[in-house]
XYZ file of C-alpha atoms in Angstrom:
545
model
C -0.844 10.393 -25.043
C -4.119 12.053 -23.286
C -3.627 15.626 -22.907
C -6.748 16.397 -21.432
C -6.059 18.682 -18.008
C -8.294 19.199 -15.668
C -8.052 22.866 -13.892
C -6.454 21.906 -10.919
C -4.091 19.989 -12.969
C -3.411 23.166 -15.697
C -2.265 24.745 -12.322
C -0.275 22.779 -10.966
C 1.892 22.534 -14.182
C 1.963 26.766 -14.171
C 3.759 26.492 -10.525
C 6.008 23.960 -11.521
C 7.027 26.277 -14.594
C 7.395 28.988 -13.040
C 9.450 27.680 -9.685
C 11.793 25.701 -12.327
C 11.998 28.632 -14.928
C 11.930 26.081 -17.727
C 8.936 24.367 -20.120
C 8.431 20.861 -18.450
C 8.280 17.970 -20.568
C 4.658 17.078 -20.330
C 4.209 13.345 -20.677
C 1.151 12.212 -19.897
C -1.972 13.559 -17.929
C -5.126 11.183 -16.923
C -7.663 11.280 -14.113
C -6.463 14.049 -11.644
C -2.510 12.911 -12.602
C 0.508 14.909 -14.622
C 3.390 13.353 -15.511
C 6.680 15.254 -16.370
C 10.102 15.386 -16.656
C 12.565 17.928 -16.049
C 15.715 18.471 -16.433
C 18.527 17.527 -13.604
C 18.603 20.649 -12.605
C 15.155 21.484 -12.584
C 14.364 18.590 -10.664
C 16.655 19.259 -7.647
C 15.150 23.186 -7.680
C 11.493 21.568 -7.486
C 12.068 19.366 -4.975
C 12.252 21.199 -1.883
C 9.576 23.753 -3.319
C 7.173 20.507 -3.085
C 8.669 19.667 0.597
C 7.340 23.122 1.906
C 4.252 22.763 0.118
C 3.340 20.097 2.266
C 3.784 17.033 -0.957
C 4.313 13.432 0.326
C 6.471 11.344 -1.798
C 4.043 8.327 -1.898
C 5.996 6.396 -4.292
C 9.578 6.109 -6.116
C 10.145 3.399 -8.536
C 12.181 2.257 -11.477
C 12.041 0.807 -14.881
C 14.849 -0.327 -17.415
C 14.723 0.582 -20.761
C 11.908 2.575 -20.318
C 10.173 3.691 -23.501
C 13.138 2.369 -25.511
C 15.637 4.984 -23.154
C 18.450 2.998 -22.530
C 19.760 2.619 -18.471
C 16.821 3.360 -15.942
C 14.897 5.672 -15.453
C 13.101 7.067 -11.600
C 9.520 8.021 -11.344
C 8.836 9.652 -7.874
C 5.118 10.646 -7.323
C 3.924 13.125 -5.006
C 0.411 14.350 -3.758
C -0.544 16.667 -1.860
C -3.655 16.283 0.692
C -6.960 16.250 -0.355
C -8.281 16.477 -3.507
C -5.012 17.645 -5.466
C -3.799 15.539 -8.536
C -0.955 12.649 -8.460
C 2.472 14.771 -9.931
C 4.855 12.174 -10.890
C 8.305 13.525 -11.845
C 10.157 11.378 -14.756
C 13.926 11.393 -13.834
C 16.789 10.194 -16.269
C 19.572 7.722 -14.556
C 21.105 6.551 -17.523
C 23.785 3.833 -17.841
C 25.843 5.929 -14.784
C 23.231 4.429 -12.123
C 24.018 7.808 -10.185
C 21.870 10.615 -9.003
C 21.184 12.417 -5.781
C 19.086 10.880 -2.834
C 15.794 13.180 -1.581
C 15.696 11.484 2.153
C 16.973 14.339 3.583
C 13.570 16.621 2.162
C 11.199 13.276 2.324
C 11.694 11.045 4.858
C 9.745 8.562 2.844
C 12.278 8.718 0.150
C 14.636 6.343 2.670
C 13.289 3.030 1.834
C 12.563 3.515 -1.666
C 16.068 4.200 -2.618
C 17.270 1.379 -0.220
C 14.906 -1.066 -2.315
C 16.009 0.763 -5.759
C 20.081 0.485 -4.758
C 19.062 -3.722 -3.899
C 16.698 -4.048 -7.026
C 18.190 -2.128 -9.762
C 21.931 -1.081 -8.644
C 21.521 2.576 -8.371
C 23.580 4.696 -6.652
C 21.874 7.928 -4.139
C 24.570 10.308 -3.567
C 24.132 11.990 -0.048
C 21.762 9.229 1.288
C 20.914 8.685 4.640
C 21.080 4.914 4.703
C 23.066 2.569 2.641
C 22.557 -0.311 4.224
C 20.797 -3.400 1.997
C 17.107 -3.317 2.473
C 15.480 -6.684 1.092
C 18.398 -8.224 -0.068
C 20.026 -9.537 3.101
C 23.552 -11.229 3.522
C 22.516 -14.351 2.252
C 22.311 -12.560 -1.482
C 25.786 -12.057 -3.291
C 27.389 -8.924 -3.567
C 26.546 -7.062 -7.089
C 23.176 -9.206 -7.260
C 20.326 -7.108 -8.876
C 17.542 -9.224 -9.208
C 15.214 -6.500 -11.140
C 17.345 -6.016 -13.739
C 16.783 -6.737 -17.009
C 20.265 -9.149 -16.989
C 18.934 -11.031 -14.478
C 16.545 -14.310 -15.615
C 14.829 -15.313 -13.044
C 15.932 -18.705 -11.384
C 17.396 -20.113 -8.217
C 19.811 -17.983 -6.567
C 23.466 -19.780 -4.675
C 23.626 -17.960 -1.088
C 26.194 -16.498 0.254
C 27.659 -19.417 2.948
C 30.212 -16.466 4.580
C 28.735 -13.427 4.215
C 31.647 -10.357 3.677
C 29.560 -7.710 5.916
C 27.544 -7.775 9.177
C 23.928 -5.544 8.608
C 25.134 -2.407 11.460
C 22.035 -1.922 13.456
C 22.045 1.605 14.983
C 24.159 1.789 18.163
C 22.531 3.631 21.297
C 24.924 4.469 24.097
C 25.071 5.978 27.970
C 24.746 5.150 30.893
C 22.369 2.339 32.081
C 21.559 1.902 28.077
C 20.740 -1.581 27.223
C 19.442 -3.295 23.602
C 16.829 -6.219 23.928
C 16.803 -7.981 20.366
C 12.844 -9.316 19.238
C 12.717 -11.776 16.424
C 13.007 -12.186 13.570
C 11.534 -15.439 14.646
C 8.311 -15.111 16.227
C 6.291 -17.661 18.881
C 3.167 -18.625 16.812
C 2.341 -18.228 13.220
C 4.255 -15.186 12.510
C 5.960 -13.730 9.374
C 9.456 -12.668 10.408
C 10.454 -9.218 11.529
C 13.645 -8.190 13.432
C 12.887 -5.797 16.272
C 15.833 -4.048 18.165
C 15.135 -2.131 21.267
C 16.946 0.215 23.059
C 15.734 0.811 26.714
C 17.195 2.427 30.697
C 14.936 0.433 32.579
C 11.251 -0.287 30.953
C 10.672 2.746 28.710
C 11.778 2.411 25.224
C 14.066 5.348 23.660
C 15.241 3.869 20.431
C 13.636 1.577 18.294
C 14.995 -0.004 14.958
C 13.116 -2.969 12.815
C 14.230 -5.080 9.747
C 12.013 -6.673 8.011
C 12.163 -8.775 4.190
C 12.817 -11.854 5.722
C 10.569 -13.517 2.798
C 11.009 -11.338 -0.465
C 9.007 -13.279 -2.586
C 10.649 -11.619 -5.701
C 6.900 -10.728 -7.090
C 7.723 -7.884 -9.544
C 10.798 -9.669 -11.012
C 7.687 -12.556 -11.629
C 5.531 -10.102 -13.484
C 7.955 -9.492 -16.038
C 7.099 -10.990 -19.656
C 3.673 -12.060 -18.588
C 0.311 -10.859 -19.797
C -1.917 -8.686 -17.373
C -4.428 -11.689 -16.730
C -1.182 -14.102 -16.223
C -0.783 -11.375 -13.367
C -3.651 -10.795 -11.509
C -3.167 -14.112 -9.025
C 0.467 -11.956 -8.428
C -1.437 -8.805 -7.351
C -3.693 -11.108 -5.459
C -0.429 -13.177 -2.967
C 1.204 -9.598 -2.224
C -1.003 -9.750 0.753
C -3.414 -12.270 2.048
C -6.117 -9.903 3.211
C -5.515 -7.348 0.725
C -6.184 -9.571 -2.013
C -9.627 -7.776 -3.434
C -7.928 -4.448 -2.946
C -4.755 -5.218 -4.606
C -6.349 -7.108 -7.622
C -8.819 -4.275 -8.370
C -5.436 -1.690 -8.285
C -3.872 -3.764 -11.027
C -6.727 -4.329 -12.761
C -7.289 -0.712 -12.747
C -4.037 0.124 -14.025
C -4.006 -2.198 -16.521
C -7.855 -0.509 -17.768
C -6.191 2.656 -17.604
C -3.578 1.702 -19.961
C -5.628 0.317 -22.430
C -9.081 2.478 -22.284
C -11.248 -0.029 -21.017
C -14.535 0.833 -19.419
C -15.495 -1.118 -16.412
C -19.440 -1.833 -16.680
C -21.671 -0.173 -13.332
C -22.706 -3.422 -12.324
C -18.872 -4.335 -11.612
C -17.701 -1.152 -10.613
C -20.823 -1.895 -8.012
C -19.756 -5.889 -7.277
C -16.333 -4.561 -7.259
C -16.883 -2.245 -4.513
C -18.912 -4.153 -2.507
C -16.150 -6.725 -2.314
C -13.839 -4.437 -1.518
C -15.542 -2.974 1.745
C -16.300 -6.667 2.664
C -12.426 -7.097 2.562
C -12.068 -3.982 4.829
C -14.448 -5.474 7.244
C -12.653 -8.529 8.006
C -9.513 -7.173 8.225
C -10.113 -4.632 10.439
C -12.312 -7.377 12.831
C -9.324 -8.866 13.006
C -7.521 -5.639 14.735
C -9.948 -5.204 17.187
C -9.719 -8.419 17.734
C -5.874 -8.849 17.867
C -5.561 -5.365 20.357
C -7.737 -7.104 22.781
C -6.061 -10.053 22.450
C -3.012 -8.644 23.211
C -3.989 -6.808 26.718
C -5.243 -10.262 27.589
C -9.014 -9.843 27.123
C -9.895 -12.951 25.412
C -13.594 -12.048 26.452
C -13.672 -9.069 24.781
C -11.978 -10.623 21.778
C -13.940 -13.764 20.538
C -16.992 -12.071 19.422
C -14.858 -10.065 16.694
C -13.269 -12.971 15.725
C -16.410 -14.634 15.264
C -18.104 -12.100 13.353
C -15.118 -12.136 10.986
C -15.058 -15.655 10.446
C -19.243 -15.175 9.563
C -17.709 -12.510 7.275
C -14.990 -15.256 5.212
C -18.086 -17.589 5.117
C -20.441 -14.443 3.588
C -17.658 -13.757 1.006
C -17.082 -17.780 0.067
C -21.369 -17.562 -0.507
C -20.725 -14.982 -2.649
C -17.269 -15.438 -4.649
C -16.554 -18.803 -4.158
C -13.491 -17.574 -2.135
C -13.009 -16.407 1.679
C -10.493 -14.509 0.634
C -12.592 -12.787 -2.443
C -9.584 -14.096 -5.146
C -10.025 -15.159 -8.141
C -13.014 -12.695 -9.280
C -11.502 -9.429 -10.396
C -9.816 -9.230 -13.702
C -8.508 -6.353 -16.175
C -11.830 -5.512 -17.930
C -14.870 -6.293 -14.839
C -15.280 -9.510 -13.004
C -14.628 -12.877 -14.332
C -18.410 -13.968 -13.342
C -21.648 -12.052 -11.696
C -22.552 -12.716 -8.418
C -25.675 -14.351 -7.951
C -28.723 -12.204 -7.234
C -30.324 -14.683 -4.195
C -26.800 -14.262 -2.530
C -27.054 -10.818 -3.313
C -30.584 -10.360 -1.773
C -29.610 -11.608 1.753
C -26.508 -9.484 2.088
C -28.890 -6.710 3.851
C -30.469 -9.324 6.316
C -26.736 -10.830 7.342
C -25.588 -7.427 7.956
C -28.305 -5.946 10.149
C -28.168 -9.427 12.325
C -23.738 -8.584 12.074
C -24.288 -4.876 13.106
C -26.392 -5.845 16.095
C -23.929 -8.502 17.196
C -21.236 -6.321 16.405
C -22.705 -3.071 18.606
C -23.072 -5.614 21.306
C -19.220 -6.431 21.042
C -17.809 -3.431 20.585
C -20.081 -1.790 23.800
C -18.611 -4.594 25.619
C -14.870 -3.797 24.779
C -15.325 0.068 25.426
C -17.098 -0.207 28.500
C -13.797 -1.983 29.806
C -12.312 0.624 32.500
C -8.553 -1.826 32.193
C -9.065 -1.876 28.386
C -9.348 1.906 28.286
C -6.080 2.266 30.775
C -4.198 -0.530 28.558
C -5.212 1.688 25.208
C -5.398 5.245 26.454
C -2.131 7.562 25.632
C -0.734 4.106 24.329
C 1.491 4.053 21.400
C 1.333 8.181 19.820
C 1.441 8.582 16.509
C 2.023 12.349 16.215
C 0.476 13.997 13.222
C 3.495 15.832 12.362
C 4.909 12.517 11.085
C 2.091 11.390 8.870
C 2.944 13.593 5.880
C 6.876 13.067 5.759
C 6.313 9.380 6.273
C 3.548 9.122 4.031
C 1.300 7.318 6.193
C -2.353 6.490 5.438
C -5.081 4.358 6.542
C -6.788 4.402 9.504
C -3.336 5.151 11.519
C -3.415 8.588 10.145
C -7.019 8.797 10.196
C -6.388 8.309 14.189
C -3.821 10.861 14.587
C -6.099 13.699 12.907
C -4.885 13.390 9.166
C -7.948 12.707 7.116
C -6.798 11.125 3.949
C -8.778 8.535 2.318
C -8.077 7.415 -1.321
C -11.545 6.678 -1.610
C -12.655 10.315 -0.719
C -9.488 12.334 -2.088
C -9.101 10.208 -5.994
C -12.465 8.170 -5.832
C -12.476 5.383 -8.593
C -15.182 2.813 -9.204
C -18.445 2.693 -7.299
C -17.078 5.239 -4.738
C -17.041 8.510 -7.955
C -21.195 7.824 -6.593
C -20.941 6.219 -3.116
C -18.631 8.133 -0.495
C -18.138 6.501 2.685
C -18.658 8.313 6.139
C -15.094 9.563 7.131
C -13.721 9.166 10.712
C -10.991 11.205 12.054
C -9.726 10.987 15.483
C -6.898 13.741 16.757
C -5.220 11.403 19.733
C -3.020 9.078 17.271
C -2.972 6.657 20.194
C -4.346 2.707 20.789
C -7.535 3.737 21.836
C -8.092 6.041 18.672
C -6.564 3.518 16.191
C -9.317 1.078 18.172
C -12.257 3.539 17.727
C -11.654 4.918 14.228
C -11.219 1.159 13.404
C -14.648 0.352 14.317
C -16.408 3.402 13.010
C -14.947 1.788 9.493
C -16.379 -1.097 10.307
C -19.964 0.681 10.437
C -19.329 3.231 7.620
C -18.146 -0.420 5.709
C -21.966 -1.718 6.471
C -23.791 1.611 5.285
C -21.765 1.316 2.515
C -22.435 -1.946 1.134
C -26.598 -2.022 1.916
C -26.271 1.684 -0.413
C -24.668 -0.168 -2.810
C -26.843 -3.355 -2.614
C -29.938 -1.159 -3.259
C -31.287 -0.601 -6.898
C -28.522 -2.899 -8.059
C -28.265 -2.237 -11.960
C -28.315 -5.488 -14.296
C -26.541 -5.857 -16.961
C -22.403 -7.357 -17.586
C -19.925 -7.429 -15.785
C -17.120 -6.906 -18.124
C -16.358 -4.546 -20.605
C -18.304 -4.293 -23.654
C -14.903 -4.790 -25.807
C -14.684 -8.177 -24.316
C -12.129 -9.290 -26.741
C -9.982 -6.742 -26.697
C -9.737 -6.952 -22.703
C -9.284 -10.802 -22.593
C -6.542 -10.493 -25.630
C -4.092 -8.132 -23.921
C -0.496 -10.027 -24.055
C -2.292 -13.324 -24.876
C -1.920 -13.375 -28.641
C -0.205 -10.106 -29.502
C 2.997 -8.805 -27.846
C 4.993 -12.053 -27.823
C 5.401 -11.362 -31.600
C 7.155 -7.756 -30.931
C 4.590 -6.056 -33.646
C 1.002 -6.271 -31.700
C -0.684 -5.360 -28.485
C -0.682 -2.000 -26.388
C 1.931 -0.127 -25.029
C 1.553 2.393 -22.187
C 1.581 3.484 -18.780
C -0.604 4.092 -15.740
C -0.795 4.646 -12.160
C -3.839 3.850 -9.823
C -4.206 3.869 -5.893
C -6.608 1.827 -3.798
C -7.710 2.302 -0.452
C -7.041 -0.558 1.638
C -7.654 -1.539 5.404
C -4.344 -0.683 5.477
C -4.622 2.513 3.736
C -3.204 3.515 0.323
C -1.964 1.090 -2.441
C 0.150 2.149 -5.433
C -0.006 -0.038 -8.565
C 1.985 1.182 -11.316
C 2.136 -0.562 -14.779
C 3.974 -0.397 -17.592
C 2.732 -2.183 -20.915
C 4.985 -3.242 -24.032
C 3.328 -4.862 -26.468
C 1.131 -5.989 -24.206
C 3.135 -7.643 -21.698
C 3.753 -6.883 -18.339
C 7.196 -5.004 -18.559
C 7.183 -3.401 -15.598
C 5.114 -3.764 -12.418
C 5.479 -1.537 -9.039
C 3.216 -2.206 -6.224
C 3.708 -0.150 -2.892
C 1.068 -1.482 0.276
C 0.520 1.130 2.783
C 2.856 -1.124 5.072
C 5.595 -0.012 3.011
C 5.023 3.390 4.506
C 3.828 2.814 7.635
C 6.153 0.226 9.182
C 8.040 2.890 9.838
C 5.550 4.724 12.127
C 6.322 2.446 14.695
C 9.968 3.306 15.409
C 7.903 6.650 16.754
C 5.376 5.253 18.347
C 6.882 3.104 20.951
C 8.940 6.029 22.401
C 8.587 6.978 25.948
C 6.533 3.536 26.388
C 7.545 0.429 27.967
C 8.693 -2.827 26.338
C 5.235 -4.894 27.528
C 3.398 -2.512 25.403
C 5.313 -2.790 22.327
C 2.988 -5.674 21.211
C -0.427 -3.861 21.925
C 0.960 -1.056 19.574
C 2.288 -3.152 17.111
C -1.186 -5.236 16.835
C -2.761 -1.590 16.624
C -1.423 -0.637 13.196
C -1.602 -4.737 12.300
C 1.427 -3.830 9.550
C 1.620 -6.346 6.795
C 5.435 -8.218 6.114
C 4.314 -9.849 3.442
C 2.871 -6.537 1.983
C 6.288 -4.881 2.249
C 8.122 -7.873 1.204
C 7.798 -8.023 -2.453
């Protein structure tokens, strides 16, 4: 175990003493992060101490048989904003699958235990929701697919499901429910949208999604962290270079590997070329959706310039198949390197040219303007991130706040808007888009040579492929790592025995922020409801796992 504490870390585990009036269990510390565990009683005393401190509970997971503990054990992870280390609080379930929910101090909390109760069986006394999340009626009742009992294989639905899903019920006078989805006109992942409406504004809002759980971390289990890295990389299409890079760096974590400079470079480089795309495609998408197909093309052309710039580079449009535990699985090529600079002054230009034409746009300003509020209030109970919160005046950016890689040396220009409405989603949106570009021609210049994967090359391409299937070799550990996606913040969590894969928890910032968008629709009317949805351009597939 590293015990090394930084200060801001030493001090965080004095006010935790102190509030709790016991000695925490300190299990781990690394990189800005503490890990404890308290007793029951401790736990419940902390909690709402962190609430009025302003924590967000950005993740809550589980694992069975946890460091040879038998029943399950909860790991809920706060932060605080800014530059404040990760405090991850170890909580004991045991074989009674019973402890008390926290949605009532952290909204966040909601979902989590939802997808805990479906996944593992656990029971949340006083929780807000018991309702299924990702296991819908089709599953049978008492199926837990990420339990250890369960071997993965097909699964016999249920023909007569024995309970109807209870959608909230909004009543008075005049009150009317218009039911959106889950099947969508176009090529659409599925998402169940249930309005409530007098007239055309909207009052209530309610979605289901996991339509298409994919059963991803159930697939993780037993497999070696290179076996995994094509998992990280189908969580999300577009997120693929962001999600592969948080394994990977979870899995270095765990096992001490240093990443080379010219990787942590490549890496990084790759990663803001992901962002780029992505968030082309929103601009492109919210003017799409007002009807400005004008306005519209020349984003959608840049991006596809983009997926042909990556493919040049990578091999990929998509930037898979690249990143693995330990660096990159090959360099990029210096001449494809070199003319990176010259593509993205002749993209900036066209892109200025675009985005003057969009804002200029008196009926694109109305359509935007006051559209779709995000209040900031919500961001930190939610746990939203990205440029969503960005737009509604909440700073947060992993890259700034826990910088890893390249960006330790490279920070990107931040953009904060205070609105929280279309319009500010659209224009922080395209100042990433810029502070992407400055970014990458920094990191371009003075490019160092040397490898791109770790010096103890061996080591890093033997985890779980000779030792661990044995039961006597290979590493053993733990480790936690965010990313900063166009999205916002990923969580990868891994947990190595012998070597294998034992346990894998990834959380998109969709997870999260999906459930903005109950709030943000209030008070506007039904037509608008895809303009704001576009807007945060959620991910089902990223929530879906």
């Amino acid at each position: 175990m590293d015990v090394k504490m930084n200060k801001d870390t030493k001090e965080l585990l004095s006010i935790i003493s102190g509030i709790v009036g016991e000695e925490p269990e300190l299990l781990s510390t690394r990189d800005n992060e503490i890990c404890l565990k308290l007793s029951e009683t401790g736990f419940e005393d902390i909690t709402p101490v962190l609430a009025e401190r302003k924590f967000s509970l950005i993740g809550l997971f589980c694992a069975e048989a946890f460091e040879n503990t038998d029943g399950f054990t909860l790991f809920y992870a706060f932060k605080q904003a800014g530059k404040a280390p990760i405090l991850i609080l170890v909580r004991e379930a045991g074989k009674e699958k019973r402890v008390s929910s926290v949605a009532g101090i952290f909204p966040s909390a909601s979902w989590f235990e939802r997808e805990i109760r479906d996944g593992f069986g656990l029971d949340f006394a006083g929780a807000l929701d018991t309702r299924r999340l990702f296991l819908h009626e089709c599953y049978p009742e008492g199926f837990h697919p990420l339990q250890k009992a369960f071997k993965n294989g097909p699964v016999s639905p249920v023909e007569v499901p024995g309970k109807e899903y209870k959608f909230r019920q909004v009543k008075g006078e005049g009150v009317y429910q218009i039911p959106v989805g889950p099947v969508h006109a176009g090529i659409i992942e599925p998402g169940h949208f249930r309005f409530s409406v007098i007239g055309e504004p909207i009052f209530s809002l309610e979605i289901r999604l996991f339509y298409k759980h994919r059963g991803i971390e159930k697939l993780a289990e037993g497999k070696s962290p290179l076996e995994c890295v094509a998992l990280a990389e189908a969580v999300s299409g577009d997120e693929s270079m962001a999600n592969a890079t948080g394994f990977c760096m979870a899995v270095e974590q765990v096992c001490g590997i240093s990443v080379p400079e010219r990787a942590e470079r490549l890496r990084a480089i790759m990663l803001e070329l992901e962002r780029i795309y992505s968030l082309l495609g929103d601009l492109a998408g919210m003017a799409v959706d007002v009807g400005f197909a004008l306005v519209a093309s020349p984003f959608s052309i840049l991006r596809e310039e983009v997926f042909r710039q990556n493919e040049k580079l990578t091999g990929s449009r998509f930037l898979r198949g690249i990143t693995v535990p330990g660096g990159l699985k090959k360099d990029i090529p210096d001449p494809a390197l070199k003319d990176l600079p010259a593509f993205l002054e002749k993209f900036s230009r066209a892109f200025e040219s675009a985005y003057n034409r969009a804002i200029s746009s008196s009926s694109l300003i109305d359509r935007f303007a006051t559209t779709g509020v995000i209040k900031k209030e919500l961001v930190a109970p939610l746990n939203l991130t990205g440029p969503l919160a960005r737009a509604s005046g909440f700073p947060a950016d992993t890259r700034l706040d826990r910088p890893y890689g390249a960006y330790r040396d490279f920070a990107p220009e931040p953009s904060v808007r205070k609105r929280g409405d279309v319009l500010s989603r659209f224009e922080v949106k395209a100042d990433e888009i810029r502070a992407s570009v400055n970014l990458i021609l920094r990191l371009t210049e003075n490019l160092p040579q040397g490898p791109v994967f770790a010096e103890n090359r061996e080591e890093a391409e033997n985890i779980g492929q000779n030792s661990g299937k044995n039961g006597s070799l290979g590493i053993t550990g733990y480790s936690l790592a965010l990313v900063e996606a166009a999205r916002g913040q990923n969580l990868h969590w891994i947990y190595l025995k012998n070597g294998l894969v034992d346990r894998y928890k990834v959380r998109t910032a969709s997870f999260c922020n999906w459930q903005a968008i109950e709030h943000a629709v209030i008070g506007n009317i039904v037509p608008d409801f895809p303009l704001i949805n576009k807007s945060l351009n959620l991910s089902y597939a990223g929530t879906d796992l």
